[in-house]
PDB file of C-alpha atoms in Angstrom:
ATOM      1  CA  UNK A   1      31.377   7.945 -23.036  1.00 44.00           C
ATOM      2  CA  UNK A   2      31.927   4.437 -21.633  1.00 43.00           C
ATOM      3  CA  UNK A   3      33.622   5.919 -18.572  1.00 49.00           C
ATOM      4  CA  UNK A   4      30.660   8.261 -17.982  1.00 43.00           C
ATOM      5  CA  UNK A   5      28.128   5.411 -18.251  1.00 42.00           C
ATOM      6  CA  UNK A   6      30.183   3.282 -15.864  1.00 46.00           C
ATOM      7  CA  UNK A   7      30.317   6.132 -13.335  1.00 47.00           C
ATOM      8  CA  UNK A   8      26.557   6.638 -13.505  1.00 43.00           C
ATOM      9  CA  UNK A   9      25.913   2.907 -13.106  1.00 46.00           C
ATOM     10  CA  UNK A  10      28.264   2.772 -10.103  1.00 44.00           C
ATOM     11  CA  UNK A  11      26.544   5.753  -8.470  1.00 45.00           C
ATOM     12  CA  UNK A  12      23.100   4.231  -8.970  1.00 42.00           C
ATOM     13  CA  UNK A  13      24.307   0.911  -7.592  1.00 47.00           C
ATOM     14  CA  UNK A  14      25.765   2.560  -4.490  1.00 43.00           C
ATOM     15  CA  UNK A  15      22.556   4.555  -3.957  1.00 43.00           C
ATOM     16  CA  UNK A  16      20.339   1.485  -4.228  1.00 41.00           C
ATOM     17  CA  UNK A  17      22.650  -0.520  -2.015  1.00 43.00           C
ATOM     18  CA  UNK A  18      22.769   2.164   0.681  1.00 39.00           C
ATOM     19  CA  UNK A  19      18.982   2.542   0.562  1.00 37.00           C
ATOM     20  CA  UNK A  20      18.550  -1.193   1.054  1.00 37.00           C
ATOM     21  CA  UNK A  21      20.959  -1.204   3.979  1.00 34.00           C
ATOM     22  CA  UNK A  22      19.184   1.734   5.637  1.00 36.00           C
ATOM     23  CA  UNK A  23      15.814   0.061   5.167  1.00 38.00           C
ATOM     24  CA  UNK A  24      17.038  -3.133   6.790  1.00 35.00           C
ATOM     25  CA  UNK A  25      18.649  -1.206   9.639  1.00 36.00           C
ATOM     26  CA  UNK A  26      15.531   0.876  10.317  1.00 44.00           C
ATOM     27  CA  UNK A  27      13.199  -1.899  11.327  1.00 52.00           C
ATOM     28  CA  UNK A  28      13.542  -5.093   9.326  1.00 79.00           C
ATOM     29  CA  UNK A  29      10.009  -4.838   7.970  1.00 90.00           C
ATOM     30  CA  UNK A  30       8.674  -7.729   5.877  1.00 91.00           C
ATOM     31  CA  UNK A  31       8.343  -7.125   2.157  1.00 94.00           C
ATOM     32  CA  UNK A  32       4.747  -6.323   1.217  1.00 95.00           C
ATOM     33  CA  UNK A  33       5.165  -7.708  -2.304  1.00 95.00           C
ATOM     34  CA  UNK A  34       2.384  -5.473  -3.613  1.00 95.00           C
ATOM     35  CA  UNK A  35       1.479  -5.121  -7.280  1.00 93.00           C
ATOM     36  CA  UNK A  36      -0.830  -2.249  -8.220  1.00 92.00           C
ATOM     37  CA  UNK A  37      -1.116  -3.656 -11.747  1.00 90.00           C
ATOM     38  CA  UNK A  38      -2.998  -6.691 -10.396  1.00 94.00           C
ATOM     39  CA  UNK A  39      -6.650  -5.579 -10.647  1.00 94.00           C
ATOM     40  CA  UNK A  40      -7.922  -8.712  -8.938  1.00 97.00           C
ATOM     41  CA  UNK A  41      -5.719  -7.946  -5.937  1.00 97.00           C
ATOM     42  CA  UNK A  42      -6.895  -4.318  -5.898  1.00 97.00           C
ATOM     43  CA  UNK A  43     -10.527  -5.440  -6.032  1.00 97.00           C
ATOM     44  CA  UNK A  44     -10.013  -7.821  -3.114  1.00 97.00           C
ATOM     45  CA  UNK A  45      -8.204  -5.079  -1.204  1.00 97.00           C
ATOM     46  CA  UNK A  46     -11.055  -2.643  -1.859  1.00 97.00           C
ATOM     47  CA  UNK A  47     -13.537  -5.201  -0.534  1.00 97.00           C
ATOM     48  CA  UNK A  48     -11.483  -5.574   2.652  1.00 97.00           C
ATOM     49  CA  UNK A  49     -11.135  -1.836   3.134  1.00 97.00           C
ATOM     50  CA  UNK A  50     -14.824  -1.092   2.713  1.00 96.00           C
ATOM     51  CA  UNK A  51     -15.853  -3.988   4.946  1.00 95.00           C
ATOM     52  CA  UNK A  52     -13.333  -3.534   7.760  1.00 95.00           C
ATOM     53  CA  UNK A  53     -11.783  -0.057   7.604  1.00 94.00           C
ATOM     54  CA  UNK A  54     -14.160   2.577   6.228  1.00 93.00           C
ATOM     55  CA  UNK A  55     -16.207   2.533   9.425  1.00 90.00           C
ATOM     56  CA  UNK A  56     -13.405   4.567  11.033  1.00 89.00           C
ATOM     57  CA  UNK A  57     -11.058   5.683   8.231  1.00 93.00           C
ATOM     58  CA  UNK A  58     -11.774   7.914   5.252  1.00 94.00           C
ATOM     59  CA  UNK A  59     -10.124   8.150   1.827  1.00 96.00           C
ATOM     60  CA  UNK A  60     -10.955  11.792   1.227  1.00 94.00           C
ATOM     61  CA  UNK A  61      -8.738  12.067  -1.863  1.00 95.00           C
ATOM     62  CA  UNK A  62     -10.379   9.075  -3.581  1.00 96.00           C
ATOM     63  CA  UNK A  63     -13.781   9.112  -5.268  1.00 96.00           C
ATOM     64  CA  UNK A  64     -16.039   6.125  -5.768  1.00 97.00           C
ATOM     65  CA  UNK A  65     -16.241   6.884  -9.495  1.00 96.00           C
ATOM     66  CA  UNK A  66     -12.451   6.914  -9.933  1.00 95.00           C
ATOM     67  CA  UNK A  67     -12.074   3.680  -7.969  1.00 96.00           C
ATOM     68  CA  UNK A  68     -14.686   2.049 -10.208  1.00 96.00           C
ATOM     69  CA  UNK A  69     -12.920   3.210 -13.382  1.00 94.00           C
ATOM     70  CA  UNK A  70      -9.424   2.164 -12.323  1.00 93.00           C
ATOM     71  CA  UNK A  71     -10.416  -1.178 -10.792  1.00 95.00           C
ATOM     72  CA  UNK A  72     -12.677  -2.250 -13.665  1.00 94.00           C
ATOM     73  CA  UNK A  73     -15.893  -2.084 -11.637  1.00 95.00           C
ATOM     74  CA  UNK A  74     -19.314  -0.858 -12.703  1.00 96.00           C
ATOM     75  CA  UNK A  75     -21.210   1.884 -10.913  1.00 96.00           C
ATOM     76  CA  UNK A  76     -23.653  -0.747  -9.668  1.00 95.00           C
ATOM     77  CA  UNK A  77     -20.802  -2.892  -8.305  1.00 95.00           C
ATOM     78  CA  UNK A  78     -19.449   0.035  -6.310  1.00 95.00           C
ATOM     79  CA  UNK A  79     -22.733   1.454  -5.083  1.00 95.00           C
ATOM     80  CA  UNK A  80     -24.133  -1.943  -4.068  1.00 94.00           C
ATOM     81  CA  UNK A  81     -21.024  -3.493  -2.543  1.00 93.00           C
ATOM     82  CA  UNK A  82     -18.609  -0.744  -1.499  1.00 94.00           C
ATOM     83  CA  UNK A  83     -20.718   2.281  -0.631  1.00 93.00           C
ATOM     84  CA  UNK A  84     -22.199   1.950   2.863  1.00 89.00           C
ATOM     85  CA  UNK A  85     -22.553   5.660   3.651  1.00 87.00           C
ATOM     86  CA  UNK A  86     -25.148   6.749   1.112  1.00 88.00           C
ATOM     87  CA  UNK A  87     -22.629   8.938  -0.729  1.00 93.00           C
ATOM     88  CA  UNK A  88     -23.115   9.759  -4.390  1.00 95.00           C
ATOM     89  CA  UNK A  89     -21.057   7.966  -7.037  1.00 96.00           C
ATOM     90  CA  UNK A  90     -18.858  10.992  -7.741  1.00 95.00           C
ATOM     91  CA  UNK A  91     -18.213  11.874  -4.097  1.00 96.00           C
ATOM     92  CA  UNK A  92     -15.076  11.081  -2.061  1.00 96.00           C
ATOM     93  CA  UNK A  93     -14.884   8.169   0.347  1.00 96.00           C
ATOM     94  CA  UNK A  94     -15.728   9.569   3.782  1.00 93.00           C
ATOM     95  CA  UNK A  95     -16.120   7.467   6.934  1.00 91.00           C
ATOM     96  CA  UNK A  96     -19.596   7.452   8.411  1.00 80.00           C
ATOM     97  CA  UNK A  97     -18.226   7.686  11.971  1.00 83.00           C
ATOM     98  CA  UNK A  98     -18.372  11.293  13.254  1.00 77.00           C
ATOM     99  CA  UNK A  99     -14.945  12.585  14.292  1.00 77.00           C
ATOM    100  CA  UNK A 100     -16.294  13.547  17.729  1.00 78.00           C
ATOM    101  CA  UNK A 101     -17.457   9.980  18.383  1.00 79.00           C
ATOM    102  CA  UNK A 102     -14.185   8.545  17.096  1.00 74.00           C
ATOM    103  CA  UNK A 103     -12.207  10.847  19.372  1.00 74.00           C
ATOM    104  CA  UNK A 104     -14.316   9.674  22.326  1.00 76.00           C
ATOM    105  CA  UNK A 105     -13.841   5.985  21.507  1.00 75.00           C
ATOM    106  CA  UNK A 106     -10.143   6.016  20.583  1.00 71.00           C
ATOM    107  CA  UNK A 107      -8.756   9.169  22.206  1.00 73.00           C
ATOM    108  CA  UNK A 108      -8.427  10.885  18.823  1.00 79.00           C
ATOM    109  CA  UNK A 109     -10.071  10.657  15.424  1.00 83.00           C
ATOM    110  CA  UNK A 110      -8.624   7.877  13.216  1.00 88.00           C
ATOM    111  CA  UNK A 111      -6.473   9.334  10.418  1.00 91.00           C
ATOM    112  CA  UNK A 112      -7.457   9.556   6.784  1.00 94.00           C
ATOM    113  CA  UNK A 113      -5.648   6.782   4.886  1.00 96.00           C
ATOM    114  CA  UNK A 114      -5.494   8.330   1.422  1.00 96.00           C
ATOM    115  CA  UNK A 115      -1.750   8.957   1.635  1.00 96.00           C
ATOM    116  CA  UNK A 116      -0.783   6.403   4.287  1.00 96.00           C
ATOM    117  CA  UNK A 117       1.349   4.273   1.961  1.00 96.00           C
ATOM    118  CA  UNK A 118       3.111   7.291   0.486  1.00 94.00           C
ATOM    119  CA  UNK A 119       3.868   8.573   3.979  1.00 95.00           C
ATOM    120  CA  UNK A 120       5.083   5.322   5.563  1.00 95.00           C
ATOM    121  CA  UNK A 121       5.643   2.858   2.728  1.00 96.00           C
ATOM    122  CA  UNK A 122       3.878  -0.328   1.673  1.00 97.00           C
ATOM    123  CA  UNK A 123       6.159  -2.525   3.808  1.00 97.00           C
ATOM    124  CA  UNK A 124       5.274  -0.538   6.935  1.00 97.00           C
ATOM    125  CA  UNK A 125       1.519  -0.780   6.325  1.00 97.00           C
ATOM    126  CA  UNK A 126       1.753  -4.501   5.519  1.00 98.00           C
ATOM    127  CA  UNK A 127       3.879  -5.176   8.595  1.00 97.00           C
ATOM    128  CA  UNK A 128       1.517  -3.148  10.783  1.00 97.00           C
ATOM    129  CA  UNK A 129      -1.548  -5.107   9.642  1.00 97.00           C
ATOM    130  CA  UNK A 130       0.192  -8.384  10.495  1.00 97.00           C
ATOM    131  CA  UNK A 131       1.655  -7.359  13.864  1.00 96.00           C
ATOM    132  CA  UNK A 132      -1.272  -6.894  16.260  1.00 97.00           C
ATOM    133  CA  UNK A 133      -1.254  -8.899  19.460  1.00 97.00           C
ATOM    134  CA  UNK A 134      -3.360  -9.102  22.607  1.00 96.00           C
ATOM    135  CA  UNK A 135      -2.176  -6.797  25.390  1.00 95.00           C
ATOM    136  CA  UNK A 136      -4.434  -6.451  28.451  1.00 93.00           C
ATOM    137  CA  UNK A 137      -2.372  -3.486  29.683  1.00 92.00           C
ATOM    138  CA  UNK A 138      -3.564  -1.317  26.781  1.00 92.00           C
ATOM    139  CA  UNK A 139      -6.901   0.559  26.899  1.00 87.00           C
ATOM    140  CA  UNK A 140      -8.272  -1.247  23.820  1.00 88.00           C
ATOM    141  CA  UNK A 141      -6.676  -4.586  24.713  1.00 94.00           C
ATOM    142  CA  UNK A 142      -4.346  -4.624  21.703  1.00 95.00           C
ATOM    143  CA  UNK A 143      -0.798  -3.606  20.884  1.00 95.00           C
ATOM    144  CA  UNK A 144       1.385  -3.688  17.794  1.00 96.00           C
ATOM    145  CA  UNK A 145       5.069  -4.459  17.286  1.00 95.00           C
ATOM    146  CA  UNK A 146       5.445  -2.132  14.289  1.00 95.00           C
ATOM    147  CA  UNK A 147       3.632   0.772  15.970  1.00 94.00           C
ATOM    148  CA  UNK A 148       3.941   0.170  19.735  1.00 93.00           C
ATOM    149  CA  UNK A 149       1.136   1.474  21.953  1.00 91.00           C
ATOM    150  CA  UNK A 150      -1.148   2.198  19.026  1.00 88.00           C
ATOM    151  CA  UNK A 151      -4.639   3.219  20.131  1.00 84.00           C
ATOM    152  CA  UNK A 152      -6.236   1.109  17.404  1.00 89.00           C
ATOM    153  CA  UNK A 153      -7.590  -2.423  17.934  1.00 92.00           C
ATOM    154  CA  UNK A 154      -6.947  -5.087  15.321  1.00 96.00           C
ATOM    155  CA  UNK A 155      -9.661  -4.531  12.684  1.00 94.00           C
ATOM    156  CA  UNK A 156      -8.953  -7.891  11.024  1.00 97.00           C
ATOM    157  CA  UNK A 157      -8.830 -10.071  14.131  1.00 97.00           C
ATOM    158  CA  UNK A 158     -11.655 -12.357  13.017  1.00 97.00           C
ATOM    159  CA  UNK A 159      -9.728 -13.122   9.825  1.00 98.00           C
ATOM    160  CA  UNK A 160      -6.305 -13.471  11.419  1.00 97.00           C
ATOM    161  CA  UNK A 161      -7.241 -14.886  14.791  1.00 97.00           C
ATOM    162  CA  UNK A 162      -5.687 -13.836  18.099  1.00 97.00           C
ATOM    163  CA  UNK A 163      -1.936 -13.365  18.391  1.00 96.00           C
ATOM    164  CA  UNK A 164      -0.035 -13.284  21.674  1.00 96.00           C
ATOM    165  CA  UNK A 165       3.467 -11.985  22.282  1.00 93.00           C
ATOM    166  CA  UNK A 166       6.394 -14.009  23.584  1.00 90.00           C
ATOM    167  CA  UNK A 167       8.306 -11.459  25.666  1.00 82.00           C
ATOM    168  CA  UNK A 168      11.964 -11.290  26.671  1.00 83.00           C
ATOM    169  CA  UNK A 169      14.065  -9.023  28.870  1.00 76.00           C
ATOM    170  CA  UNK A 170      16.398  -6.525  27.184  1.00 75.00           C
ATOM    171  CA  UNK A 171      18.298  -4.134  29.477  1.00 74.00           C
ATOM    172  CA  UNK A 172      15.660  -4.583  32.140  1.00 68.00           C
ATOM    173  CA  UNK A 173      12.743  -3.890  29.786  1.00 75.00           C
ATOM    174  CA  UNK A 174      10.328  -6.425  28.350  1.00 76.00           C
ATOM    175  CA  UNK A 175      10.227  -6.470  24.557  1.00 83.00           C
ATOM    176  CA  UNK A 176       8.402  -8.679  22.101  1.00 86.00           C
ATOM    177  CA  UNK A 177      10.578 -11.541  20.890  1.00 82.00           C
ATOM    178  CA  UNK A 178       8.002 -13.147  18.588  1.00 90.00           C
ATOM    179  CA  UNK A 179       4.277 -13.408  17.968  1.00 94.00           C
ATOM    180  CA  UNK A 180       2.332 -16.645  18.161  1.00 94.00           C
ATOM    181  CA  UNK A 181      -1.166 -17.444  16.950  1.00 95.00           C
ATOM    182  CA  UNK A 182      -3.113 -18.459  20.050  1.00 95.00           C
ATOM    183  CA  UNK A 183      -6.469 -18.849  18.329  1.00 96.00           C
ATOM    184  CA  UNK A 184      -6.885 -19.279  14.562  1.00 96.00           C
ATOM    185  CA  UNK A 185      -9.168 -16.994  12.599  1.00 96.00           C
ATOM    186  CA  UNK A 186     -11.262 -17.547   9.509  1.00 97.00           C
ATOM    187  CA  UNK A 187      -8.149 -17.530   7.295  1.00 97.00           C
ATOM    188  CA  UNK A 188      -4.967 -19.551   7.433  1.00 97.00           C
ATOM    189  CA  UNK A 189      -1.778 -17.541   8.075  1.00 96.00           C
ATOM    190  CA  UNK A 190      -0.897 -17.696   4.365  1.00 97.00           C
ATOM    191  CA  UNK A 191      -4.384 -16.578   3.347  1.00 98.00           C
ATOM    192  CA  UNK A 192      -4.282 -13.736   5.856  1.00 98.00           C
ATOM    193  CA  UNK A 193      -0.931 -12.533   4.554  1.00 97.00           C
ATOM    194  CA  UNK A 194      -2.401 -12.483   1.048  1.00 98.00           C
ATOM    195  CA  UNK A 195      -5.416 -10.555   2.342  1.00 98.00           C
ATOM    196  CA  UNK A 196      -3.248  -7.905   4.005  1.00 98.00           C
ATOM    197  CA  UNK A 197      -1.118  -7.749   0.854  1.00 98.00           C
ATOM    198  CA  UNK A 198      -4.281  -7.075  -1.172  1.00 98.00           C
ATOM    199  CA  UNK A 199      -5.385  -4.389   1.287  1.00 98.00           C
ATOM    200  CA  UNK A 200      -1.947  -2.768   1.188  1.00 98.00           C
ATOM    201  CA  UNK A 201      -2.011  -2.848  -2.621  1.00 97.00           C
ATOM    202  CA  UNK A 202      -5.355  -1.062  -2.622  1.00 98.00           C
ATOM    203  CA  UNK A 203      -4.049   1.623  -0.256  1.00 98.00           C
ATOM    204  CA  UNK A 204      -0.934   1.956  -2.412  1.00 97.00           C
ATOM    205  CA  UNK A 205      -3.167   2.514  -5.446  1.00 96.00           C
ATOM    206  CA  UNK A 206      -5.285   5.071  -3.551  1.00 96.00           C
ATOM    207  CA  UNK A 207      -2.147   6.974  -2.547  1.00 95.00           C
ATOM    208  CA  UNK A 208      -1.194   7.434  -6.218  1.00 92.00           C
ATOM    209  CA  UNK A 209      -3.892   6.423  -8.732  1.00 90.00           C
ATOM    210  CA  UNK A 210      -1.874   7.921 -11.591  1.00 86.00           C
ATOM    211  CA  UNK A 211       0.682   5.118 -11.170  1.00 74.00           C
ATOM    212  CA  UNK A 212      -1.625   2.812 -13.136  1.00 68.00           C
ATOM    213  CA  UNK A 213      -1.769   5.272 -16.035  1.00 67.00           C
ATOM    214  CA  UNK A 214       1.981   5.840 -15.990  1.00 67.00           C
ATOM    215  CA  UNK A 215       2.602   2.122 -16.359  1.00 64.00           C
ATOM    216  CA  UNK A 216       0.269   1.923 -19.366  1.00 65.00           C
ATOM    217  CA  UNK A 217       1.780   4.989 -20.994  1.00 65.00           C
ATOM    218  CA  UNK A 218       5.338   3.956 -20.166  1.00 70.00           C
ATOM    219  CA  UNK A 219       5.292   1.068 -22.653  1.00 75.00           C
ATOM    220  CA  UNK A 220       4.288   3.369 -25.493  1.00 72.00           C
ATOM    221  CA  UNK A 221       6.856   5.974 -24.470  1.00 77.00           C
ATOM    222  CA  UNK A 222       9.628   3.350 -24.557  1.00 81.00           C
ATOM    223  CA  UNK A 223       8.467   2.122 -27.969  1.00 81.00           C
ATOM    224  CA  UNK A 224       8.438   5.695 -29.264  1.00 81.00           C
ATOM    225  CA  UNK A 225      11.924   6.369 -27.937  1.00 85.00           C
ATOM    226  CA  UNK A 226      13.219   3.155 -29.496  1.00 86.00           C
ATOM    227  CA  UNK A 227      11.707   4.031 -32.893  1.00 85.00           C
ATOM    228  CA  UNK A 228      12.936   7.628 -32.687  1.00 84.00           C
ATOM    229  CA  UNK A 229      16.443   6.449 -31.814  1.00 88.00           C
ATOM    230  CA  UNK A 230      16.536   4.247 -34.922  1.00 86.00           C
ATOM    231  CA  UNK A 231      15.370   7.139 -37.135  1.00 86.00           C
ATOM    232  CA  UNK A 232      17.863   9.524 -35.546  1.00 87.00           C
ATOM    233  CA  UNK A 233      20.685   7.033 -36.110  1.00 81.00           C
ATOM    234  CA  UNK A 234      19.676   6.532 -39.745  1.00 82.00           C
ATOM    235  CA  UNK A 235      19.527  10.306 -40.242  1.00 82.00           C
ATOM    236  CA  UNK A 236      22.946  10.724 -38.680  1.00 79.00           C
ATOM    237  CA  UNK A 237      24.401   8.080 -41.006  1.00 80.00           C
ATOM    238  CA  UNK A 238      22.843   9.834 -43.984  1.00 78.00           C
ATOM    239  CA  UNK A 239      24.254  13.252 -43.027  1.00 77.00           C
ATOM    240  CA  UNK A 240      27.740  11.937 -42.307  1.00 82.00           C
ATOM    241  CA  UNK A 241      28.186   9.435 -45.120  1.00 77.00           C
ATOM    242  CA  UNK A 242      29.856  12.019 -47.383  1.00 74.00           C
ATOM    243  CA  UNK A 243      32.191  13.156 -44.584  1.00 72.00           C
ATOM    244  CA  UNK A 244      33.476   9.602 -43.995  1.00 59.00           C
TER     245      UNK A 244
END
């Protein structure tokens, strides 16, 4: 039994270690440090999304009513402060920009973000939000180190400020060596990182709202298993006491 447990632990350790190595090799993304259990962070992230993102991006798998319930908001809070499209409380979050207009402005309609974190990971989304820089060679005047040649401008530029890229030559090509803040925004760098962390947390919640329920239920499941294990052990001792 001890040998089996040791083998399982070793396998899990190797799996986690290899996953970490692959993650670091595949881009060196900064850690988002999100926490979907932090309702205050989710509320701040929701405020950012509905003020800066919903004009172009939808959350078609999320409903205003479910967001209100999970984030501890009232119907009035949501309808007065988060709903800018005139949708009903029980309807999904749909951008008020027509897809045809979006395709004209940006070359293609902006994607729905309901499953963005599940598809690319919280670290990717967090890194992307922090990695815009001015690039006059691009049609919209912006570029991004995490997603090069993205057709999206920086939606949070007034909060972050304006970043410029320090370029270097690698095999004859110019690549971004580092980003520098050329003009400060409304937030300090630390405050902006917290803001993008809150926004990423909200998108992580939207991608899997049931995660909040699983965490609440998980405590009770563990308590039940612990109590059941004690009863099972006592029953086993009772059955086998005459044998020993």
